[in-house]
Amino acid sequence: MKYQVRFHAAAERDIAELLSELAPKAGVETALRFVGRIVDYCLNFETFPERGTRHDEIAPGLRTVEWRRRATIAFEVVGDKVIILRILYAGRTLELPDEEKNIGATSMSSLTPAAAALRP
């Protein structure tokens, strides 16, 4: 069975931030290649998504996997979909959300538990 890999808006922001951070230091082409490798790795979750370490203590179904000891990819498997929730680079860590924060336009009920727990 092949799964559909989708990127949550927070993961897309992580990718954009990583590109913005790397491009001035390494050049645009190098930054695009580097980020492209991370995205390609994520897309390979379509064939074997239930990998990595479970973090049910943070949110039910949350998993993380390391990419080349440089990035942590947080994701969940929901039905036939793999949702890439966050791509954390350079030692950034997963944190529980501050209950007092306004989550903006996205209502909590529209998020999966893992996505809600990892919202930026």
Tab-separated table of C-alpha atoms in Angstrom:
chain	number	residue	atom	x	y	z
A	1	MET	CA	0.000	0.000	0.000
A	2	LYS	CA	1.275	3.447	-0.870
A	3	TYR	CA	0.518	6.350	1.416
A	4	GLN	CA	-0.022	9.958	0.369
A	5	VAL	CA	2.581	12.271	1.869
A	6	ARG	CA	1.335	15.744	2.740
A	7	PHE	CA	3.108	18.687	4.312
A	8	HIS	CA	1.327	20.598	7.068
A	9	ALA	CA	1.500	24.400	6.774
A	10	ALA	CA	3.931	24.473	9.726
A	11	ALA	CA	6.306	22.103	7.887
A	12	GLU	CA	6.063	24.268	4.779
A	13	ARG	CA	7.008	27.293	6.907
A	14	ASP	CA	9.929	25.326	8.353
A	15	ILE	CA	11.149	24.586	4.816
A	16	ALA	CA	10.849	28.241	3.787
A	17	GLU	CA	12.697	29.386	6.929
A	18	LEU	CA	15.459	26.862	6.332
A	19	LEU	CA	15.885	28.090	2.754
A	20	SER	CA	15.985	31.698	3.966
A	21	GLU	CA	18.589	30.819	6.565
A	22	LEU	CA	20.834	28.723	4.309
A	23	ALA	CA	20.723	30.673	1.032
A	24	PRO	CA	22.786	33.679	2.229
A	25	LYS	CA	25.385	31.387	3.808
A	26	ALA	CA	25.693	28.611	1.225
A	27	GLY	CA	24.143	30.067	-1.918
A	28	VAL	CA	20.691	29.567	-3.365
A	29	GLU	CA	21.535	26.459	-5.408
A	30	THR	CA	23.161	24.694	-2.469
A	31	ALA	CA	20.276	25.611	-0.161
A	32	LEU	CA	17.719	24.334	-2.679
A	33	ARG	CA	19.630	21.064	-3.102
A	34	PHE	CA	19.910	20.571	0.659
A	35	VAL	CA	16.233	21.266	1.333
A	36	GLY	CA	15.286	19.169	-1.694
A	37	ARG	CA	17.032	16.174	-0.134
A	38	ILE	CA	15.015	16.596	3.053
A	39	VAL	CA	11.770	16.855	1.071
A	40	ASP	CA	12.702	13.784	-1.005
A	41	TYR	CA	13.362	11.858	2.205
A	42	CYS	CA	9.911	12.838	3.473
A	43	LEU	CA	8.274	11.799	0.206
A	44	ASN	CA	9.785	8.325	0.627
A	45	PHE	CA	7.512	7.832	3.639
A	46	GLU	CA	4.888	6.750	1.092
A	47	THR	CA	6.237	3.194	1.189
A	48	PHE	CA	7.124	2.694	4.856
A	49	PRO	CA	5.639	5.423	7.024
A	50	GLU	CA	5.576	3.752	10.431
A	51	ARG	CA	9.215	4.427	11.209
A	52	GLY	CA	10.985	6.554	13.741
A	53	THR	CA	10.201	7.044	17.402
A	54	ARG	CA	6.666	7.400	18.714
A	55	HIS	CA	5.961	10.316	21.025
A	56	ASP	CA	2.498	9.579	22.351
A	57	GLU	CA	3.450	11.499	25.507
A	58	ILE	CA	3.359	14.680	23.398
A	59	ALA	CA	0.451	13.766	21.131
A	60	PRO	CA	-1.191	10.490	20.085
A	61	GLY	CA	0.343	9.194	16.859
A	62	LEU	CA	3.243	11.643	16.778
A	63	ARG	CA	6.477	10.199	15.402
A	64	THR	CA	9.893	11.688	14.791
A	65	VAL	CA	12.824	10.603	12.709
A	66	GLU	CA	16.262	12.135	12.334
A	67	TRP	CA	17.596	13.074	8.920
A	68	ARG	CA	21.399	12.846	8.687
A	69	ARG	CA	21.735	14.098	12.268
A	70	ARG	CA	20.870	17.576	10.980
A	71	ALA	CA	17.082	17.716	11.062
A	72	THR	CA	14.226	16.175	13.003
A	73	ILE	CA	11.112	15.384	11.034
A	74	ALA	CA	7.880	15.203	13.037
A	75	PHE	CA	4.976	13.420	11.377
A	76	GLU	CA	1.901	11.300	11.877
A	77	VAL	CA	0.181	8.563	9.920
A	78	VAL	CA	-3.568	9.106	9.553
A	79	GLY	CA	-5.349	6.472	7.487
A	80	ASP	CA	-3.597	6.355	4.122
A	81	LYS	CA	-1.848	9.705	4.633
A	82	VAL	CA	1.482	10.663	6.135
A	83	ILE	CA	1.340	14.224	7.391
A	84	ILE	CA	4.707	15.906	7.793
A	85	LEU	CA	4.050	18.242	10.714
A	86	ARG	CA	7.396	19.947	11.302
A	87	ILE	CA	10.947	19.902	9.962
A	88	LEU	CA	13.201	21.075	12.759
A	89	TYR	CA	16.752	22.019	11.848
A	90	ALA	CA	19.849	22.956	13.831
A	91	GLY	CA	18.833	21.736	17.253
A	92	ARG	CA	15.314	23.141	17.313
A	93	THR	CA	13.129	21.002	19.538
A	94	LEU	CA	9.517	19.951	19.751
A	95	GLU	CA	7.639	21.790	22.430
A	96	LEU	CA	4.173	21.516	23.835
A	97	PRO	CA	2.011	24.472	22.890
A	98	ASP	CA	1.330	27.268	25.319
A	99	GLU	CA	-2.335	26.839	26.235
A	100	GLU	CA	-2.770	30.595	26.318
A	101	LYS	CA	-1.560	31.196	22.751
A	102	ASN	CA	-4.024	32.223	20.107
A	103	ILE	CA	-3.735	29.678	17.327
A	104	GLY	CA	-4.871	32.139	14.697
A	105	ALA	CA	-7.163	31.295	11.819
A	106	THR	CA	-6.906	27.534	12.255
A	107	SER	CA	-9.390	26.189	14.760
A	108	MET	CA	-8.129	23.525	17.130
A	109	SER	CA	-10.925	21.175	16.049
A	110	SER	CA	-9.627	21.132	12.466
A	111	LEU	CA	-6.188	19.887	13.525
A	112	THR	CA	-5.226	16.326	14.326
A	113	PRO	CA	-3.988	15.920	17.920
A	114	ALA	CA	-0.357	15.748	16.807
A	115	ALA	CA	-0.685	18.804	14.576
A	116	ALA	CA	-2.344	20.750	17.375
A	117	ALA	CA	0.449	19.825	19.779
A	118	LEU	CA	3.142	21.010	17.377
A	119	ARG	CA	1.660	24.223	16.112
A	120	PRO	CA	4.297	26.950	15.983
